[in-house]
Amino acid sequence: MKKENFDIKKWIENPDELLVIAGPCSVESRDQFFVTARKLSDSHQVKILRGGIWKPRTRPNGFEGIGEEGLPWMREISKETGLPFMTEVATPEHVELALRYNIDALWIGARTVANPFSVQQLADALSGIDIPVFVKNPIAPDVKLWLGAFERLSSSGLNHLVAIHRGFQDVNAAPYRNKPRWEIPIELHRQNKNIPIITDISHICGCRDILQQTAQKALDLATNGLMIETHCNPQTALTDAEQQITPYELKSLLDNLVIHKTRSTNTDFLLQELRNQIDNIDDELIRLLARRSEISSKIGIIKKEHNLTVLQLDRWNSILSSHIEKGKILGLKEELIKDIFEIIHKDSIDRQL
Ligand code: PEP
Ligand code: MN
């Protein structure tokens, strides 16, 4: 059944409703894309179809995407279902071809966003064309690089931009394929409140079994939408087979999500009171940190006078383990205490050098 076309630009201007983007990692064949897209359109939950036409592969000689041949299929199924479609572009040639087939939106992949030259070439190719562009986070956890891509696109006159959080490469990413580092999209939001952020749980997770909990976490952190790779027969997928789910599984995942409101007048008062308490605690923390730093500097002077090394490894090991133990008793995770005191200790060392 043909539906009212979903208006992506309107959504970007007012991203209240949770946006769901789904479709295969790669468009592989007409049949695979049509079967998947028709099933996705049946549930009415998916608003935009995705499909990779050009695939950035880590090593050569794998499936590198169907290329231009797939674009008319996307156009055709989009017309049939009323779902707008989007694909990844990495070069000005991709942009030109995608526009020739009246693509509804584009996304720039994580590897491309990592390279300002490439982003600038795309921004130049798109200059004056107000098509919605979704920008994935760069592979490295660098908010400035991510923001820089938005700045380059805005300077080319693109006014409808969306961020896609897809996690970050990290040797300690397990159980994820790409470590979520939720604080990074939160920081992007703090620095530019006008950019809606959606979460690509497929590339964060890299496997099916943690998709549900990761989608819920993204919603709990007020994401504006989800991108989820969906394939009619994931086991046979030519790319990212381990992380794709069927349209049926997608429906169950979406049906099981608890969708929150970001604001509610009933809770505003209660929240305000608790936020005041948090603000007071933060003030106190800052004052305590300043006092601690002053003492560190005094210790530094004594060490210099007595020709002692700044780093005293035994002392550092003993304070860290005793703090971790104290934290545990108070219900604080070892990782939290470790991270915080590593930063504090580094500052203390810097002051003494
Ligand atoms: C993709 O969405 O299929 C893709 C290649 O994503 P990323 O750029 O996040 O790796
Ligand atoms: Mn993929």
Short mmCIF file of C-alpha atoms and ligand atoms in Angstrom, two decimals:
data_model
loop_
_atom_site.label_atom_id
_atom_site.label_comp_id
_atom_site.label_asym_id
_atom_site.label_seq_id
_atom_site.Cartn_x
_atom_site.Cartn_y
_atom_site.Cartn_z
CA MET A 1 0.00 0.00 0.00
CA LYS A 2 1.36 3.43 -0.94
CA LYS A 3 1.72 5.81 2.00
CA GLU A 4 2.00 9.56 2.40
CA ASN A 5 5.59 10.47 1.68
CA PHE A 6 7.52 11.05 4.90
CA ASP A 7 8.96 14.58 4.89
CA ILE A 8 12.57 14.32 6.05
CA LYS A 9 13.19 18.08 6.12
CA LYS A 10 10.14 18.68 8.29
CA TRP A 11 11.31 15.99 10.68
CA ILE A 12 14.77 17.58 10.92
CA GLU A 13 13.16 20.93 11.79
CA ASN A 14 11.08 19.29 14.51
CA PRO A 15 12.45 15.84 15.39
CA ASP A 16 9.88 14.94 18.04
CA GLU A 17 8.84 11.57 16.71
CA LEU A 18 11.38 8.71 16.88
CA LEU A 19 12.77 8.29 13.34
CA VAL A 20 13.44 4.72 12.23
CA ILE A 21 15.71 4.16 9.23
CA ALA A 22 16.09 0.57 8.06
CA GLY A 23 17.26 -1.43 5.09
CA PRO A 24 20.17 -3.63 4.19
CA CYS A 25 23.82 -2.81 4.76
CA SER A 26 24.26 -3.20 0.99
CA VAL A 27 21.86 -3.28 -1.91
CA GLU A 28 22.85 -6.66 -3.36
CA SER A 29 20.23 -7.48 -5.99
CA ARG A 30 16.87 -6.20 -7.13
CA ASP A 31 15.13 -9.13 -5.51
CA GLN A 32 16.92 -8.81 -2.13
CA PHE A 33 16.20 -5.08 -1.97
CA PHE A 34 12.56 -5.32 -3.07
CA VAL A 35 11.67 -8.17 -0.70
CA THR A 36 13.33 -6.38 2.23
CA ALA A 37 11.82 -2.97 1.44
CA ARG A 38 8.28 -4.30 0.97
CA LYS A 39 8.38 -6.11 4.30
CA LEU A 40 9.75 -3.02 6.02
CA SER A 41 7.04 -0.85 4.54
CA ASP A 42 4.29 -3.22 5.76
CA SER A 43 4.90 -2.46 9.43
CA HIS A 44 4.52 1.34 9.03
CA GLN A 45 7.25 1.89 11.65
CA VAL A 46 10.09 2.53 9.23
CA LYS A 47 10.17 6.04 7.75
CA ILE A 48 13.28 5.96 5.52
CA LEU A 49 14.88 3.13 3.53
CA ARG A 50 18.65 2.79 3.65
CA GLY A 51 20.91 0.74 1.39
CA GLY A 52 24.62 0.97 0.62
CA ILE A 53 25.32 1.30 -3.11
CA TRP A 54 29.06 1.92 -2.77
CA LYS A 55 30.65 0.05 0.11
CA PRO A 56 33.87 1.13 1.82
CA ARG A 57 35.52 -2.22 2.56
CA THR A 58 38.51 -2.60 4.85
CA ARG A 59 40.28 -4.91 2.37
CA PRO A 60 39.94 -5.05 -1.43
CA ASN A 61 38.37 -7.82 -3.49
CA GLY A 62 35.25 -8.23 -1.35
CA PHE A 63 31.81 -7.03 -2.47
CA GLU A 64 32.28 -3.30 -3.00
CA GLY A 65 28.66 -2.50 -3.70
CA ILE A 66 26.37 -2.91 -6.68
CA GLY A 67 27.11 0.65 -7.88
CA GLU A 68 24.93 2.72 -10.18
CA GLU A 69 22.88 -0.32 -11.24
CA GLY A 70 21.17 -0.32 -7.83
CA LEU A 71 20.00 3.30 -7.89
CA PRO A 72 16.96 2.80 -10.20
CA TRP A 73 15.85 -0.11 -7.94
CA MET A 74 15.92 2.21 -4.95
CA ARG A 75 13.93 4.80 -6.89
CA GLU A 76 11.38 2.20 -8.02
CA ILE A 77 10.73 0.63 -4.62
CA SER A 78 10.61 4.05 -3.02
CA LYS A 79 7.88 5.05 -5.44
CA GLU A 80 5.95 1.86 -4.74
CA THR A 81 6.15 2.08 -0.93
CA GLY A 82 6.21 5.86 -0.47
CA LEU A 83 9.34 5.51 1.64
CA PRO A 84 12.15 7.97 0.91
CA PHE A 85 15.54 6.35 0.36
CA MET A 86 19.09 7.21 1.25
CA THR A 87 22.55 5.91 0.51
CA GLU A 88 26.18 6.57 1.43
CA VAL A 89 28.30 8.89 -0.68
CA ALA A 90 32.05 9.17 -0.41
CA THR A 91 33.07 11.01 -3.59
CA PRO A 92 31.67 13.81 -5.78
CA GLU A 93 30.94 11.15 -8.46
CA HIS A 94 28.71 9.29 -5.98
CA VAL A 95 26.90 12.56 -5.24
CA GLU A 96 26.33 13.25 -8.91
CA LEU A 97 24.95 9.78 -9.59
CA ALA A 98 22.76 9.68 -6.48
CA LEU A 99 21.25 13.07 -7.37
CA ARG A 100 20.67 11.91 -10.94
CA TYR A 101 18.37 9.20 -9.53
CA ASN A 102 16.58 11.67 -7.26
CA ILE A 103 17.86 10.30 -4.01
CA ASP A 104 15.94 11.71 -1.01
CA ALA A 105 18.83 11.94 1.45
CA LEU A 106 22.51 11.05 1.72
CA TRP A 107 24.81 9.90 4.46
CA ILE A 108 28.54 10.33 4.79
CA GLY A 109 30.27 7.29 6.29
CA ALA A 110 32.56 7.15 9.32
CA ARG A 111 35.71 6.59 7.27
CA THR A 112 34.96 9.54 4.98
CA VAL A 113 34.10 11.91 7.85
CA ALA A 114 37.56 11.13 9.26
CA ASN A 115 39.09 12.91 6.24
CA PRO A 116 38.44 16.69 6.01
CA PHE A 117 39.61 16.75 2.35
CA SER A 118 36.90 14.26 1.39
CA VAL A 119 34.24 16.05 3.42
CA GLN A 120 35.16 19.33 1.74
CA GLN A 121 34.90 17.73 -1.72
CA LEU A 122 31.44 16.43 -0.84
CA ALA A 123 30.41 19.81 0.56
CA ASP A 124 31.58 21.46 -2.69
CA ALA A 125 29.72 18.90 -4.81
CA LEU A 126 26.55 19.56 -2.80
CA SER A 127 26.89 23.33 -2.77
CA GLY A 128 23.52 25.02 -3.17
CA ILE A 129 21.54 21.74 -3.12
CA ASP A 130 19.49 21.60 0.05
CA ILE A 131 19.25 17.83 0.33
CA PRO A 132 19.19 16.27 3.83
CA VAL A 133 22.65 14.95 4.73
CA PHE A 134 23.28 12.56 7.61
CA VAL A 135 26.81 12.63 8.97
CA LYS A 136 28.22 9.61 10.80
CA ASN A 137 30.72 10.16 13.57
CA PRO A 138 34.36 9.77 12.48
CA ILE A 139 35.98 6.45 13.50
CA ALA A 140 38.10 8.26 16.10
CA PRO A 141 36.35 9.80 19.13
CA ASP A 142 36.95 13.36 18.01
CA VAL A 143 33.99 15.73 18.49
CA LYS A 144 35.78 18.57 16.70
CA LEU A 145 36.27 16.50 13.55
CA TRP A 146 32.59 15.56 13.62
CA LEU A 147 31.52 19.18 14.15
CA GLY A 148 33.94 20.26 11.42
CA ALA A 149 32.06 18.13 8.89
CA PHE A 150 28.80 19.91 9.82
CA GLU A 151 30.52 23.28 9.49
CA ARG A 152 31.84 22.43 6.01
CA LEU A 153 28.38 21.30 4.88
CA SER A 154 26.59 24.32 6.41
CA SER A 155 29.04 26.64 4.66
CA SER A 156 27.94 25.06 1.38
CA GLY A 157 24.35 26.05 2.14
CA LEU A 158 23.12 22.68 3.42
CA ASN A 159 20.54 23.41 6.10
CA HIS A 160 19.12 19.98 6.80
CA LEU A 161 21.77 18.02 8.65
CA VAL A 162 21.53 15.06 11.02
CA ALA A 163 24.21 13.28 13.06
CA ILE A 164 24.49 9.49 13.14
CA HIS A 165 26.21 8.01 16.16
CA ARG A 166 27.74 4.66 15.09
CA GLY A 167 30.34 4.12 17.80
CA PHE A 168 34.13 4.43 17.78
CA GLN A 169 36.97 2.09 16.96
CA ASP A 170 38.64 0.91 20.17
CA VAL A 171 40.74 -2.14 21.04
CA ASN A 172 38.62 -2.48 24.17
CA ALA A 173 35.27 -2.18 22.40
CA ALA A 174 33.92 -5.62 23.48
CA PRO A 175 31.07 -6.60 23.63
CA TYR A 176 30.50 -3.99 20.93
CA ARG A 177 32.01 -3.79 17.46
CA ASN A 178 32.45 -0.05 17.94
CA LYS A 179 32.54 1.40 21.45
CA PRO A 180 29.48 3.63 21.96
CA ARG A 181 31.24 6.36 24.05
CA TRP A 182 27.79 7.92 24.64
CA GLU A 183 29.43 11.03 26.08
CA ILE A 184 30.61 12.01 22.59
CA PRO A 185 27.20 12.41 20.90
CA ILE A 186 26.05 14.12 24.11
CA GLU A 187 28.92 16.60 23.75
CA LEU A 188 28.05 17.12 20.07
CA HIS A 189 24.50 17.91 21.14
CA ARG A 190 25.73 20.33 23.80
CA GLN A 191 27.81 22.17 21.20
CA ASN A 192 25.13 22.22 18.51
CA LYS A 193 21.58 21.76 19.74
CA ASN A 194 20.10 22.16 16.26
CA ILE A 195 21.42 18.88 14.92
CA PRO A 196 19.19 15.89 15.62
CA ILE A 197 21.15 12.75 16.50
CA ILE A 198 20.16 9.24 15.54
CA THR A 199 21.86 6.05 16.69
CA ASP A 200 23.12 3.40 14.29
CA ILE A 201 22.87 0.48 16.69
CA SER A 202 23.91 -2.03 14.00
CA HIS A 203 27.42 -0.65 13.60
CA ILE A 204 27.76 -0.05 17.34
CA CYS A 205 26.81 -3.64 18.19
CA GLY A 206 28.20 -5.66 15.29
CA CYS A 207 26.04 -8.59 16.38
CA ARG A 208 22.33 -9.25 16.83
CA ASP A 209 22.08 -10.23 20.50
CA ILE A 210 22.79 -6.82 22.04
CA LEU A 211 20.76 -4.73 19.57
CA GLN A 212 17.64 -4.56 21.76
CA GLN A 213 19.41 -3.36 24.91
CA THR A 214 21.52 -0.89 22.92
CA ALA A 215 18.45 0.56 21.21
CA GLN A 216 16.82 1.01 24.62
CA LYS A 217 19.94 2.68 26.00
CA ALA A 218 19.96 5.08 23.02
CA LEU A 219 16.31 5.94 23.73
CA ASP A 220 17.01 6.41 27.44
CA LEU A 221 19.67 8.93 26.41
CA ALA A 222 17.10 10.80 24.28
CA THR A 223 18.21 9.78 20.79
CA ASN A 224 16.06 11.21 18.00
CA GLY A 225 16.07 8.02 15.98
CA LEU A 226 17.54 4.66 15.13
CA MET A 227 19.29 3.29 12.06
CA ILE A 228 19.06 -0.50 11.93
CA GLU A 229 20.45 -2.74 9.18
CA THR A 230 17.73 -5.09 8.01
CA HIS A 231 17.98 -7.87 5.41
CA CYS A 232 15.40 -10.36 4.14
CA ASN A 233 17.90 -13.15 4.74
CA PRO A 234 20.73 -11.89 6.98
CA GLN A 235 22.76 -15.13 6.93
CA THR A 236 23.37 -14.73 3.21
CA ALA A 237 24.18 -10.99 3.34
CA LEU A 238 27.27 -10.00 1.35
CA THR A 239 28.31 -7.43 3.98
CA ASP A 240 27.79 -7.21 7.75
CA ALA A 241 25.90 -10.52 7.91
CA GLU A 242 26.41 -10.90 11.69
CA GLN A 243 24.63 -7.67 12.60
CA GLN A 244 21.63 -7.55 10.25
CA ILE A 245 18.15 -8.64 11.33
CA THR A 246 15.02 -9.58 9.39
CA PRO A 247 12.14 -7.09 8.99
CA TYR A 248 10.15 -9.36 11.33
CA GLU A 249 12.86 -9.18 14.02
CA LEU A 250 13.01 -5.43 13.54
CA LYS A 251 9.29 -5.15 14.26
CA SER A 252 9.69 -7.12 17.46
CA LEU A 253 12.70 -4.99 18.51
CA LEU A 254 10.74 -1.77 17.94
CA ASP A 255 7.59 -3.11 19.64
CA ASN A 256 9.62 -3.94 22.75
CA LEU A 257 11.13 -0.49 23.19
CA VAL A 258 10.02 1.83 25.95
CA ILE A 259 9.70 5.21 24.23
CA HIS A 260 10.06 8.17 26.59
CA LYS A 261 9.03 11.77 26.37
CA THR A 262 11.98 14.13 26.80
CA ARG A 263 9.89 16.61 28.82
CA SER A 264 6.87 16.38 31.06
CA THR A 265 5.34 19.21 33.06
CA ASN A 266 4.45 16.84 35.93
CA THR A 267 8.04 15.86 36.51
CA ASP A 268 9.68 19.21 35.76
CA PHE A 269 9.38 20.41 39.35
CA LEU A 270 10.75 17.23 40.85
CA LEU A 271 13.59 17.17 38.34
CA GLN A 272 14.43 20.79 39.05
CA GLU A 273 14.77 20.10 42.75
CA LEU A 274 17.08 17.13 42.14
CA ARG A 275 19.08 19.11 39.60
CA ASN A 276 19.63 21.85 42.18
CA GLN A 277 21.07 19.22 44.50
CA ILE A 278 23.37 17.95 41.72
CA ASP A 279 24.52 21.52 40.98
CA ASN A 280 25.41 22.02 44.64
CA ILE A 281 27.36 18.76 44.75
CA ASP A 282 29.22 19.72 41.56
CA ASP A 283 30.15 23.11 43.08
CA GLU A 284 31.51 21.32 46.10
CA LEU A 285 33.45 18.87 43.91
CA ILE A 286 35.09 21.72 42.01
CA ARG A 287 36.08 23.48 45.23
CA LEU A 288 37.52 20.23 46.60
CA LEU A 289 39.47 19.65 43.39
CA ALA A 290 40.96 23.14 43.61
CA ARG A 291 42.01 22.52 47.23
CA ARG A 292 43.53 19.17 46.30
CA SER A 293 45.51 20.77 43.45
CA GLU A 294 46.91 23.44 45.76
CA ILE A 295 48.17 20.76 48.13
CA SER A 296 49.69 18.85 45.18
CA SER A 297 51.65 21.91 44.16
CA LYS A 298 53.02 22.24 47.73
CA ILE A 299 54.05 18.56 47.64
CA GLY A 300 55.78 19.28 44.32
CA ILE A 301 57.91 22.00 45.93
CA ILE A 302 59.02 19.69 48.75
CA LYS A 303 59.89 16.92 46.24
CA LYS A 304 62.02 19.37 44.26
CA GLU A 305 63.83 20.62 47.34
CA HIS A 306 64.67 17.06 48.37
CA ASN A 307 65.49 15.91 44.87
CA LEU A 308 62.69 13.29 44.84
CA THR A 309 60.98 11.94 41.72
CA VAL A 310 57.59 13.45 40.97
CA LEU A 311 56.04 10.06 40.28
CA GLN A 312 55.96 7.90 43.38
CA LEU A 313 54.60 4.65 41.98
CA ASP A 314 54.04 2.85 45.30
CA ARG A 315 52.06 5.76 46.71
CA TRP A 316 49.96 5.98 43.53
CA ASN A 317 49.23 2.23 43.54
CA SER A 318 48.24 2.30 47.17
CA ILE A 319 45.90 5.32 46.91
CA LEU A 320 44.27 3.95 43.78
CA SER A 321 43.53 0.55 45.32
CA SER A 322 42.30 2.03 48.58
CA HIS A 323 39.99 4.46 46.69
CA ILE A 324 38.64 1.62 44.57
CA GLU A 325 37.84 -0.37 47.72
CA LYS A 326 36.13 2.64 49.38
CA GLY A 327 34.18 3.28 46.18
CA LYS A 328 33.02 -0.33 46.03
CA ILE A 329 31.63 -0.12 49.56
CA LEU A 330 29.61 2.93 48.46
CA GLY A 331 28.32 1.19 45.31
CA LEU A 332 30.65 2.94 42.82
CA LYS A 333 32.14 0.97 39.96
CA GLU A 334 35.88 0.28 39.94
CA GLU A 335 36.11 1.68 36.41
CA LEU A 336 34.60 5.01 37.49
CA ILE A 337 36.99 5.51 40.41
CA LYS A 338 39.92 4.43 38.26
CA ASP A 339 39.06 6.81 35.40
CA ILE A 340 38.44 9.78 37.71
CA PHE A 341 41.57 9.31 39.80
CA GLU A 342 43.76 8.70 36.77
CA ILE A 343 42.75 12.16 35.50
CA ILE A 344 43.24 13.75 38.93
CA HIS A 345 46.60 12.05 39.37
CA LYS A 346 47.75 13.15 35.90
CA ASP A 347 46.89 16.75 36.77
CA SER A 348 48.76 16.43 40.04
CA ILE A 349 51.86 15.11 38.23
CA ASP A 350 51.66 17.89 35.61
CA ARG A 351 51.58 20.51 38.37
CA GLN A 352 54.68 19.08 39.98
CA LEU A 353 56.80 18.76 36.81
C1 PEP B 1 27.09 1.48 6.67
O1 PEP B 1 26.22 2.19 7.19
O2 PEP B 1 26.83 0.47 6.04
C2 PEP B 1 28.51 1.83 6.92
C3 PEP B 1 29.48 1.44 6.09
O3 PEP B 1 28.68 2.50 8.03
P1 PEP B 1 29.96 3.19 8.75
O4 PEP B 1 30.39 4.30 7.87
O5 PEP B 1 29.33 3.64 10.03
O6 PEP B 1 30.98 2.11 8.97
MN MN B 2 27.02 -2.08 7.31
#
